[in-house]
XYZ file of C-alpha atoms in Angstrom:
713
model
C -21.555 -18.414 -7.390
C -17.840 -18.120 -7.805
C -15.004 -21.060 -7.871
C -11.463 -20.901 -6.768
C -8.679 -22.351 -9.009
C -4.990 -22.890 -8.355
C -2.875 -23.018 -11.213
C 0.883 -24.089 -11.479
C 2.772 -21.550 -13.632
C 6.025 -22.309 -15.296
C 8.611 -20.048 -16.815
C 8.255 -16.792 -14.708
C 11.496 -15.140 -13.861
C 10.626 -11.545 -12.639
C 8.017 -9.215 -11.868
C 7.402 -8.349 -15.569
C 6.367 -12.169 -16.248
C 4.313 -12.180 -13.275
C 2.583 -8.924 -14.264
C 2.170 -10.283 -17.810
C 0.334 -13.487 -16.482
C -1.752 -11.570 -14.074
C -2.856 -9.084 -16.735
C -3.715 -11.949 -19.097
C -6.073 -13.744 -16.533
C -7.586 -10.587 -15.631
C -8.658 -9.977 -19.054
C -10.644 -13.322 -19.203
C -14.371 -12.462 -19.223
C -15.677 -14.281 -15.979
C -12.504 -13.757 -13.807
C -13.433 -11.916 -10.728
C -10.105 -11.699 -9.422
C -6.535 -13.206 -10.011
C -3.371 -13.409 -7.885
C -0.017 -14.502 -9.626
C 2.896 -15.551 -7.385
C 6.392 -15.316 -8.589
C 7.536 -16.867 -5.245
C 5.147 -19.872 -5.449
C 5.092 -19.945 -9.447
C 1.199 -20.235 -8.935
C -1.859 -18.348 -9.906
C -4.925 -18.403 -7.726
C -8.057 -17.644 -9.713
C -11.540 -16.507 -8.431
C -13.884 -16.948 -11.694
C -17.543 -17.635 -12.712
C -17.882 -21.067 -13.852
C -20.751 -20.292 -15.946
C -18.779 -17.732 -17.761
C -15.190 -19.409 -18.296
C -13.929 -23.038 -17.828
C -10.750 -23.777 -16.375
C -9.221 -24.896 -19.780
C -9.542 -21.215 -20.910
C -7.764 -19.847 -18.037
C -4.747 -22.396 -18.724
C -4.895 -21.276 -22.460
C -4.855 -17.825 -21.463
C -1.594 -18.300 -19.522
C -0.091 -20.496 -22.146
C -0.747 -17.699 -24.733
C 1.465 -15.241 -22.975
C 4.251 -17.845 -23.205
C 4.219 -19.351 -20.090
C 3.506 -22.960 -18.947
C 0.422 -23.607 -17.076
C -1.145 -26.930 -15.612
C -3.556 -27.806 -12.665
C -2.412 -29.600 -9.740
C -2.332 -33.363 -9.946
C -5.701 -34.635 -8.953
C -6.211 -36.100 -5.848
C -3.356 -34.722 -4.275
C -3.388 -33.476 -0.620
C -1.851 -30.314 0.560
C 1.122 -32.396 2.165
C 1.603 -33.919 -1.236
C 1.608 -30.867 -3.232
C 3.964 -28.971 -0.941
C 6.363 -31.899 -0.798
C 6.520 -31.993 -4.778
C 7.001 -28.432 -4.767
C 10.093 -28.526 -2.170
C 11.592 -31.240 -4.152
C 11.260 -29.131 -7.389
C 12.829 -26.131 -5.565
C 15.610 -28.228 -4.320
C 16.543 -29.743 -7.757
C 16.398 -26.280 -9.141
C 18.751 -24.980 -6.632
C 21.076 -27.724 -6.940
C 20.863 -27.569 -10.811
C 21.663 -23.648 -10.707
C 24.277 -24.126 -8.147
C 26.343 -26.529 -10.449
C 25.664 -24.257 -13.380
C 26.878 -21.117 -11.291
C 30.203 -22.981 -10.063
C 31.099 -24.315 -13.577
C 30.419 -20.987 -15.641
C 32.028 -18.835 -12.980
C 35.323 -20.946 -13.197
C 34.938 -20.724 -17.075
C 34.576 -17.005 -16.857
C 37.279 -16.793 -14.896
C 39.576 -18.612 -17.278
C 38.253 -16.520 -20.144
C 39.007 -13.364 -18.457
C 42.383 -14.711 -17.400
C 43.089 -15.764 -21.164
C 41.932 -12.296 -22.493
C 44.407 -10.370 -20.246
C 47.091 -12.589 -21.037
C 46.686 -12.996 -24.607
C 44.890 -10.045 -25.708
C 43.683 -10.048 -29.338
C 45.304 -13.355 -30.227
C 43.324 -15.013 -32.911
C 43.981 -18.479 -31.916
C 42.896 -17.734 -28.243
C 39.629 -16.488 -29.632
C 38.699 -19.383 -31.120
C 39.096 -20.960 -27.541
C 37.162 -18.431 -26.073
C 34.323 -18.635 -28.475
C 33.986 -22.498 -27.721
C 33.764 -21.619 -23.994
C 31.296 -18.800 -24.335
C 29.110 -20.803 -26.760
C 29.071 -23.642 -24.139
C 28.089 -21.334 -21.270
C 25.404 -19.667 -23.233
C 24.020 -23.197 -24.505
C 24.232 -24.800 -21.060
C 23.985 -22.318 -18.296
C 22.311 -19.819 -20.211
C 19.901 -21.874 -22.003
C 16.733 -21.171 -20.002
C 17.534 -17.451 -20.382
C 17.788 -17.191 -23.948
C 14.896 -19.677 -24.317
C 12.654 -17.519 -22.028
C 13.484 -14.257 -24.015
C 12.768 -15.981 -27.313
C 9.413 -17.315 -26.097
C 8.563 -13.985 -24.629
C 9.360 -12.192 -27.668
C 7.232 -14.629 -29.781
C 4.193 -13.596 -27.875
C 5.080 -9.953 -27.659
C 6.289 -10.035 -24.001
C 9.394 -9.277 -22.116
C 11.159 -9.657 -18.875
C 14.413 -10.066 -17.055
C 15.405 -12.704 -19.467
C 14.854 -10.407 -22.361
C 17.572 -7.834 -20.780
C 20.140 -10.463 -20.115
C 19.756 -12.160 -23.296
C 20.111 -8.642 -25.643
C 23.172 -7.774 -23.281
C 25.060 -11.009 -23.175
C 23.937 -12.045 -26.636
C 25.256 -8.659 -28.140
C 28.719 -9.051 -26.427
C 28.984 -12.480 -27.720
C 27.762 -11.691 -31.078
C 30.059 -9.047 -31.415
C 32.867 -11.077 -30.404
C 32.050 -13.882 -32.790
C 31.843 -11.468 -35.886
C 35.576 -10.227 -34.674
C 36.801 -13.786 -34.578
C 35.242 -14.886 -38.009
C 36.380 -11.680 -39.841
C 39.164 -9.975 -37.985
C 40.676 -8.418 -41.265
C 37.242 -6.346 -41.953
C 37.641 -4.621 -38.527
C 41.439 -3.987 -39.010
C 40.636 -2.498 -42.549
C 38.295 -0.104 -40.669
C 40.519 0.995 -38.077
C 38.675 -0.902 -35.459
C 40.279 -2.804 -32.669
C 39.929 -6.471 -32.937
C 39.402 -7.050 -28.977
C 36.616 -9.443 -28.182
C 34.320 -9.460 -25.198
C 33.931 -13.275 -24.595
C 34.784 -12.940 -21.040
C 32.034 -10.374 -20.638
C 29.594 -12.641 -22.086
C 30.437 -15.474 -20.041
C 30.576 -13.731 -16.859
C 27.389 -11.918 -17.502
C 25.543 -15.454 -17.702
C 27.709 -16.671 -14.738
C 26.920 -14.058 -12.538
C 23.101 -14.021 -13.447
C 23.077 -17.844 -12.857
C 24.880 -17.470 -9.562
C 22.368 -14.872 -8.555
C 19.459 -17.258 -9.456
C 21.132 -19.974 -7.561
C 21.501 -17.953 -4.379
C 18.039 -16.509 -4.800
C 16.606 -20.038 -5.035
C 18.217 -21.007 -1.921
C 17.185 -18.117 -0.183
C 13.604 -18.565 -1.380
C 13.524 -22.118 -0.149
C 14.384 -20.837 3.278
C 11.115 -18.601 3.314
C 8.948 -21.748 3.271
C 10.663 -23.182 6.416
C 7.745 -22.911 8.368
C 5.607 -25.096 5.771
C 8.115 -27.800 5.830
C 8.264 -27.771 9.805
C 4.361 -28.279 9.656
C 4.678 -31.126 7.024
C 7.430 -32.680 9.138
C 4.903 -33.241 11.734
C 2.819 -35.664 9.975
C 4.185 -38.936 11.123
C 3.993 -41.988 8.348
C 3.168 -45.053 10.599
C 0.243 -45.279 12.896
C -0.656 -47.757 15.624
C -4.170 -48.955 15.670
C -6.207 -51.636 17.614
C -8.469 -53.598 15.196
C -10.273 -56.706 16.411
C -8.452 -56.759 19.593
C -5.140 -56.706 17.835
C -2.453 -53.946 17.608
C -0.663 -53.390 14.738
C 1.308 -50.664 12.879
C -0.154 -49.388 9.389
C 0.626 -46.475 7.201
C -1.053 -43.081 8.231
C -2.903 -43.023 4.751
C -4.599 -46.593 5.833
C -6.192 -45.220 8.909
C -9.966 -45.284 8.890
C -12.481 -42.982 10.562
C -13.539 -44.684 13.866
C -10.213 -46.659 14.234
C -8.705 -46.897 17.929
C -5.613 -45.290 17.992
C -2.953 -46.364 20.704
C -0.464 -43.843 21.691
C 2.791 -44.402 23.886
C 5.073 -41.671 25.566
C 7.122 -39.586 23.229
C 5.303 -40.536 19.903
C 3.691 -38.168 17.477
C -0.065 -38.307 17.096
C -0.954 -39.720 13.636
C -4.510 -38.370 13.046
C -7.078 -35.955 14.855
C -9.468 -37.692 17.248
C -11.124 -37.755 20.712
C -9.455 -39.681 23.708
C -11.347 -42.765 24.523
C -9.421 -43.790 27.789
C -6.135 -43.178 29.488
C -4.658 -39.523 30.107
C -1.526 -37.842 29.392
C 0.008 -34.349 28.531
C 0.514 -33.427 24.927
C 2.950 -31.035 23.418
C 1.148 -28.722 20.847
C 3.433 -26.020 20.838
C 4.246 -26.452 17.113
C 0.949 -25.625 16.208
C -0.263 -23.566 18.875
C 2.988 -21.825 19.979
C 2.030 -22.791 23.666
C 5.004 -24.003 25.502
C 3.243 -25.771 28.245
C 1.831 -29.262 27.370
C -1.880 -29.444 27.376
C -3.714 -32.277 29.546
C -5.745 -34.944 27.638
C -8.291 -37.137 29.357
C -11.461 -38.983 27.950
C -13.488 -36.806 25.899
C -10.427 -34.371 25.136
C -9.784 -33.648 21.290
C -6.546 -34.597 19.994
C -4.687 -33.069 17.018
C -2.592 -34.961 14.428
C 1.144 -34.023 14.457
C 1.486 -33.193 18.222
C 3.588 -35.016 20.562
C 2.474 -37.211 23.368
C 4.552 -36.461 26.572
C 4.394 -38.957 29.303
C 1.462 -41.154 29.758
C -0.233 -43.663 27.215
C -3.861 -43.513 26.198
C -5.934 -44.601 23.065
C -8.133 -42.405 21.062
C -10.675 -42.551 18.249
C -9.839 -41.440 14.795
C -12.169 -38.628 13.587
C -10.979 -36.138 10.838
C -8.519 -37.418 8.234
C -6.779 -36.492 5.140
C -7.448 -32.970 3.733
C -10.267 -32.377 6.613
C -7.709 -32.893 9.501
C -6.556 -29.875 11.308
C -2.674 -30.046 10.184
C -4.018 -30.519 6.572
C -6.342 -27.480 6.787
C -3.423 -25.425 8.403
C -1.035 -26.317 5.554
C -3.861 -25.649 2.755
C -4.262 -22.159 4.463
C -0.815 -21.554 4.711
C -0.205 -22.370 1.132
C -3.073 -20.006 0.033
C -1.621 -17.325 2.045
C 1.898 -17.483 0.916
C 0.737 -17.467 -2.633
C -1.477 -14.473 -1.928
C -0.753 -10.754 -2.977
C -0.415 -7.710 -0.601
C -2.154 -4.379 -1.935
C 1.353 -2.840 -1.898
C 2.345 -5.036 -4.974
C 0.048 -2.999 -7.227
C 2.927 -0.499 -7.425
C 5.469 -3.118 -8.456
C 2.873 -4.321 -11.097
C 2.309 -1.063 -12.538
C 6.082 -0.447 -12.832
C 6.829 -3.983 -14.128
C 4.302 -3.666 -17.100
C 6.579 -0.802 -18.684
C 9.769 -1.558 -16.996
C 11.628 -3.687 -19.748
C 10.501 -1.684 -22.852
C 11.541 1.399 -21.081
C 14.909 -0.130 -20.207
C 15.463 -1.162 -23.715
C 14.491 2.350 -24.893
C 17.144 3.908 -22.455
C 19.538 1.484 -23.895
C 18.880 2.371 -27.302
C 19.176 6.443 -26.099
C 22.454 5.457 -24.405
C 23.812 4.108 -27.758
C 22.749 6.972 -29.527
C 23.962 9.425 -26.894
C 27.552 8.084 -27.143
C 27.816 8.076 -30.814
C 26.344 11.592 -30.995
C 29.084 12.914 -28.542
C 31.684 11.311 -31.020
C 32.670 8.279 -29.186
C 33.501 4.963 -30.876
C 30.852 2.368 -31.565
C 32.600 -0.122 -29.071
C 32.133 2.381 -26.200
C 28.760 3.049 -26.976
C 27.719 -0.402 -27.288
C 29.352 -1.440 -24.206
C 27.423 1.412 -22.207
C 24.198 0.274 -23.863
C 24.811 -3.268 -22.868
C 25.504 -2.283 -19.263
C 22.115 -0.563 -19.250
C 20.575 -3.547 -20.037
C 22.339 -5.804 -17.758
C 22.149 -3.428 -14.714
C 18.306 -3.183 -14.822
C 16.657 -5.571 -12.357
C 12.829 -6.217 -12.561
C 13.329 -9.325 -10.603
C 13.940 -7.459 -7.399
C 10.662 -5.583 -7.507
C 8.959 -8.927 -8.204
C 10.500 -10.465 -4.866
C 10.239 -7.304 -2.528
C 6.851 -7.957 -1.143
C 5.896 -11.770 -1.689
C 9.308 -12.911 0.017
C 8.132 -10.658 3.077
C 4.605 -12.181 2.940
C 5.914 -15.761 2.906
C 8.383 -15.231 5.719
C 6.032 -13.172 7.971
C 3.215 -15.987 7.498
C 5.627 -18.595 8.243
C 7.062 -16.834 11.354
C 3.315 -16.288 12.275
C 2.614 -19.911 12.041
C 5.408 -20.797 14.623
C 3.830 -18.323 16.862
C 0.286 -19.832 16.704
C -0.777 -17.119 14.181
C -2.490 -18.351 10.797
C -2.520 -15.210 8.779
C -4.481 -15.612 5.749
C -2.596 -13.740 3.050
C -0.790 -10.736 2.293
C -4.123 -8.676 2.154
C -4.606 -9.265 6.088
C -1.095 -8.904 6.883
C -0.912 -5.401 5.196
C -4.251 -4.394 6.831
C -3.189 -5.260 10.343
C -0.653 -2.507 10.741
C -3.260 0.181 10.301
C -5.518 -1.370 12.893
C -6.049 1.182 15.944
C -9.163 -0.355 17.700
C -9.192 -4.055 18.839
C -12.745 -5.182 19.417
C -12.812 -8.224 21.982
C -15.787 -10.757 22.324
C -16.283 -11.404 26.087
C -17.315 -15.030 26.178
C -14.298 -17.684 25.103
C -12.168 -14.884 24.111
C -11.731 -12.472 27.176
C -13.107 -15.189 29.314
C -12.106 -18.907 29.492
C -15.549 -19.573 27.852
C -15.991 -22.313 30.446
C -18.471 -20.762 32.867
C -19.096 -22.376 36.347
C -22.234 -22.295 38.434
C -21.501 -20.322 41.586
C -24.728 -20.248 43.208
C -28.510 -21.092 42.788
C -31.773 -20.594 44.538
C -33.545 -23.454 42.892
C -35.253 -26.378 44.291
C -33.500 -29.702 43.314
C -36.635 -30.608 41.152
C -36.496 -27.264 39.391
C -32.742 -27.599 38.819
C -33.583 -31.008 37.355
C -36.064 -29.528 34.772
C -33.868 -26.517 34.099
C -30.777 -28.561 33.399
C -32.903 -30.771 31.190
C -34.058 -27.946 29.124
C -30.481 -26.553 28.824
C -29.100 -30.007 27.770
C -30.535 -28.984 24.462
C -28.619 -25.994 24.029
C -24.913 -25.296 22.757
C -24.463 -22.353 24.765
C -21.561 -22.245 27.287
C -23.934 -20.978 29.988
C -26.239 -24.174 29.404
C -23.390 -26.542 29.481
C -22.329 -25.056 32.986
C -25.900 -25.564 34.215
C -25.998 -29.189 32.971
C -22.514 -29.891 34.445
C -23.577 -28.633 37.938
C -26.869 -30.755 37.839
C -24.874 -33.843 36.805
C -22.227 -33.321 39.382
C -25.016 -33.246 42.046
C -26.083 -36.743 40.855
C -29.352 -35.375 39.049
C -30.821 -37.570 36.292
C -31.970 -35.571 33.673
C -35.028 -36.522 31.535
C -35.413 -35.766 27.982
C -36.612 -32.155 26.732
C -39.152 -31.673 23.976
C -40.412 -28.874 21.965
C -37.170 -26.897 22.424
C -36.928 -23.381 21.190
C -33.823 -20.897 21.668
C -34.115 -16.955 21.043
C -30.468 -15.887 20.520
C -29.417 -13.429 23.310
C -32.656 -13.888 25.210
C -33.251 -17.452 26.426
C -34.710 -20.794 25.934
C -38.195 -22.490 26.334
C -38.888 -26.280 26.286
C -41.269 -29.173 27.557
C -39.901 -31.231 30.311
C -41.990 -34.169 31.690
C -45.141 -32.187 30.630
C -44.148 -28.999 32.281
C -43.214 -25.715 30.405
C -39.699 -24.425 31.254
C -38.552 -20.882 30.624
C -34.885 -20.013 31.274
C -33.345 -16.548 30.270
C -33.030 -13.112 31.416
C -35.644 -10.918 32.906
C -36.682 -9.252 29.688
C -37.296 -12.686 28.171
C -39.393 -13.824 31.103
C -41.333 -10.492 31.160
C -42.262 -11.195 27.538
C -43.985 -14.571 28.785
C -45.561 -12.812 31.649
C -43.242 -13.750 34.424
C -42.098 -10.587 36.382
C -38.717 -10.576 38.521
C -36.026 -8.347 39.510
C -33.619 -11.493 40.154
C -30.256 -11.092 38.525
C -28.408 -14.141 36.734
C -30.005 -16.949 34.773
C -33.762 -16.548 35.699
C -35.983 -19.870 35.634
C -39.841 -20.198 35.441
C -41.651 -23.402 35.701
C -45.353 -23.493 34.200
C -45.220 -19.606 34.024
C -44.178 -18.907 37.581
C -40.946 -17.727 38.885
C -38.716 -20.658 40.136
C -35.602 -19.063 41.145
C -32.132 -17.984 39.460
C -28.784 -19.442 38.740
C -25.526 -17.339 39.072
C -22.940 -18.407 36.735
C -19.291 -16.914 36.562
C -17.050 -17.084 33.510
C -13.421 -16.325 34.682
C -11.084 -14.062 32.635
C -8.139 -16.082 30.766
C -5.105 -15.840 32.852
C -3.107 -14.005 30.066
C -5.917 -11.505 29.301
C -4.733 -8.658 31.261
C -1.151 -8.940 30.160
C -2.655 -8.925 26.437
C -4.650 -5.945 26.960
C -1.580 -4.112 28.528
C 0.182 -5.327 25.363
C -2.268 -3.846 22.982
C -2.186 -0.368 24.958
C 1.653 -0.341 24.640
C 1.176 -0.658 20.648
C -1.213 2.387 20.804
C -4.398 0.401 20.172
C -7.793 0.854 21.903
C -9.218 -2.390 23.219
C -12.994 -2.389 23.236
C -15.162 -5.340 24.760
C -18.400 -6.363 22.787
C -20.777 -8.593 24.572
C -24.599 -9.611 24.590
C -24.317 -9.747 28.340
C -25.911 -7.093 30.787
C -23.955 -4.030 31.318
C -23.268 -4.795 35.049
C -21.693 -7.991 34.270
C -19.718 -6.842 31.360
C -18.315 -3.982 33.275
C -17.053 -6.109 36.216
C -15.262 -8.384 33.487
C -13.801 -5.523 31.627
C -12.553 -3.910 34.818
C -10.762 -7.229 35.627
C -9.196 -7.453 32.255
C -7.972 -3.420 32.297
C -10.564 -2.740 29.459
C -12.094 0.665 29.717
C -14.664 0.849 26.896
C -17.396 -1.771 26.897
C -20.402 -2.272 24.606
C -22.947 -4.402 26.315
C -26.368 -6.082 25.591
C -25.711 -6.448 22.028
C -27.639 -9.224 20.470
C -25.655 -11.582 17.918
C -27.073 -9.807 14.830
C -26.175 -6.477 16.179
C -22.537 -6.918 16.658
C -21.636 -6.561 12.915
C -23.557 -3.261 13.219
C -21.530 -2.049 16.041
C -18.245 -2.914 14.124
C -19.691 -0.608 11.195
C -20.425 1.955 13.725
C -17.157 2.154 15.004
C -15.761 1.997 11.257
C -17.884 4.974 10.610
C -16.026 6.779 12.923
C -12.891 6.516 10.984
C -11.420 3.770 13.013
C -9.754 0.566 11.496
C -11.141 -2.235 13.444
C -9.771 -5.940 14.450
C -12.316 -8.195 15.905
C -11.503 -11.250 17.913
C -14.134 -13.790 18.582
C -14.843 -17.575 18.739
C -18.569 -18.490 18.112
C -20.891 -18.632 15.310
C -22.477 -15.675 16.239
C -19.291 -13.771 16.014
C -18.654 -14.750 12.411
C -20.617 -11.754 10.764
C -18.810 -9.210 12.896
C -15.492 -11.110 12.203
C -16.266 -10.644 8.395
C -17.214 -6.839 8.895
C -14.212 -5.997 10.743
C -11.298 -4.720 8.882
C -9.379 -7.679 10.353
C -11.001 -10.517 11.856
C -9.202 -12.706 14.647
C -10.706 -16.175 15.075
C -9.763 -18.026 18.310
C -8.675 -21.411 16.990
C -10.560 -23.150 19.934
C -13.616 -21.614 18.386
C -15.996 -23.040 15.812
C -15.208 -23.587 12.082
C -17.370 -20.859 10.907
C -15.733 -18.372 12.996
C -12.314 -19.585 11.671
C -13.585 -19.186 8.227
C -14.647 -15.835 8.757
C -11.497 -14.470 10.346
C -8.621 -13.087 8.327
C -6.226 -14.378 11.221
C -6.912 -17.547 13.114
C -5.250 -17.599 16.712
C -4.157 -21.064 17.136
C -3.465 -20.535 20.773
C -6.214 -19.440 23.185
C -4.216 -16.218 24.139
C -5.138 -12.805 23.201
C -1.455 -11.679 23.562
C -1.252 -13.363 20.150
C -3.435 -10.495 18.750
C -0.780 -7.863 19.709
C 1.801 -10.428 18.268
C 0.082 -10.082 14.958
C -0.122 -6.515 14.936
C 3.706 -6.363 15.625
C 4.475 -8.837 13.154
C 2.570 -7.108 10.708
C 4.382 -3.689 11.287
C 7.640 -5.372 11.014
C 6.639 -6.850 7.842
C 5.608 -3.617 6.511
C 8.728 -2.108 7.274
C 10.625 -4.767 5.424
C 8.308 -4.411 2.540
C 8.987 -0.715 2.268
C 12.729 -1.213 2.585
C 12.582 -3.923 -0.169
C 10.639 -1.834 -2.534
C 12.785 1.261 -1.836
C 15.820 -0.701 -2.635
C 14.573 -2.130 -5.747
C 13.456 1.098 -6.919
C 16.430 3.022 -5.864
C 18.828 0.622 -7.063
C 17.411 1.025 -10.533
C 17.215 4.729 -10.410
C 20.791 4.945 -9.510
C 22.443 2.080 -11.468
C 20.795 2.529 -14.806
C 22.178 6.187 -15.196
C 25.542 5.106 -13.717
C 25.757 2.483 -16.518
C 24.635 4.945 -19.132
C 27.217 7.095 -18.231
C 29.904 4.619 -18.618
C 30.694 4.044 -14.907
C 29.862 0.477 -14.821
C 30.929 -2.497 -17.328
C 28.623 -5.079 -18.223
C 30.415 -7.599 -16.123
C 30.150 -5.352 -12.914
C 26.717 -4.689 -13.871
C 25.505 -8.358 -14.140
C 27.030 -8.904 -10.526
C 25.185 -6.005 -9.141
C 22.113 -7.125 -10.811
C 22.436 -10.538 -9.311
C 23.263 -9.034 -6.025
C 20.134 -6.884 -5.903
C 17.697 -9.898 -6.269
C 19.339 -11.572 -3.432
C 19.677 -8.803 -1.251
C 15.695 -8.288 -1.101
C 15.145 -12.129 -0.152
C 17.746 -11.950 2.446
C 16.452 -8.730 3.889
C 12.925 -10.565 4.124
C 14.483 -13.418 5.938
C 15.399 -11.039 8.619
C 11.773 -11.381 9.650
C 12.544 -14.851 11.060
C 14.634 -13.053 13.734
C 13.245 -9.714 14.367
C 11.888 -9.093 17.775
C 8.047 -9.065 18.159
């Protein structure tokens, strides 16, 4: 039995850092899988608690030179995200201040160097400015490089510290001992302005990157903003306002027009229309009346009503969505493995190339200064950070965009798999259809209908509820059913007022010696045929448009159902679905998915019931309808928060757009380094220009990912 642990990781600055931490965790015995995210500064570890304890996982991270701590005990997903938001904003503000000041000082340093070249007195001023910028704005960079070196690791900080440190150290030596250089015929020119501007541009890039990264979590901030702080409750006949945290299960909540609903619940009395668009993407308000379920964070439109609080805190719908979103955005897409492999050798390789650059310039009879400048430029221009941000930024923006569209995509792997789907299997009841069947015709006597409805009242099947509702609508009083037994996909049997009731399909009744050729739901009382019930379940209003949209994307829609073929083909024809797999028992649905996969198809499955859970798990990508059961929602890789199959097509389109952005980001990150490093080695780029280009590289990757917020789906 495995457990999942979320660990906050501090000190990571680039893909190399991320790769070091991930490798360290994967090497711990008992760890099944680890995912480390540079974007969220967190690690998600799936491990065997019998083989390794959480403290050992924290130690494994700390031994690589990075900080590690568990989330604060008792914190909700809302509180964890709010804490992260505050930390991100504080970091962005701090970096922005450092960027502005260091850029200003760098400009002054450059102006002084140009106006007073090789001036000994001015060199002391520049030395003071440079040391201040390094100690203040660049402190974390040099500290990170030093810590990494102590643990035998390296990262972007290593390259920046080596490059700017070399320029600063050389300039300090020139300032302290100018006569030595003159005696050996070496110009006493200093590079204080280069050291200062390198730090300034890197910090500026980090500030812009931090602000851009903050934008990628906009969807999470919007979700958290849905949670109101105050609730109005009725206790002991007195209406009062209390903090939402003090609401108890069973409290009677009072809601007025225009107010946010504080917690989940069930309407007790009154009616209204509730705007659920922020959760489901559905623009039209949903009607709520007695018995309707309410989701916390949605907005009441017109009427007033009262409802009973049910799920609170971490169990609420909104809290679960926030938690799943956080997990999804911290997950990793398979394409990141390429960046990981490169990152592990990136920094040592760049250091080696810088050494070769230095040697190459010296061998070709250039001066030590020219050689050192070229080597420093190589160190500075290299950017492992862009590779580390290439995929996770796209995952974060795409999952956030999905949440705004009513799509809860559970991670980078699901997002990446979606683009390859070519076959979409749709469950019939509750997915293609409304899942609210209605009785349209009966041949039963009133007494037989009363007995049949009493037996069906023990069943959770939608058809059973339709029969019960029909009988109650006709004013029949239903007695208690005993000895109830349900056989999935066949029918039910029960004893009602001492009489044996069988309800199901013709095959089920034939097993019990009742022969009939009637269609629909067949009923037998005390072993004799009593009549039939015909039930219709209309297709959803958006199903036909959804099927057409899937076809336009090149996908093959298939309907999978346990219903009789004739009924299934009728429904499929109404929806525009050509391929139908009918008369499949619940335990056979997963087998049908495997059969399609054995034909080389990449299969997505959409369903909403407990009996769909195995098939959802078997599919390459499972779509669980948000109106369905919790089991189905957990089994699906994507949860559709709106009951609209067009969301399946939207998810595929979003995945394809995200994949395109991921590839662009990786191509840019890799191509940038392939072009920029040789250019720096050949002397075409100064260290200052190199630092500006390196900073721009990271920012460009994040900015490109943010295009997913606006890309047409």
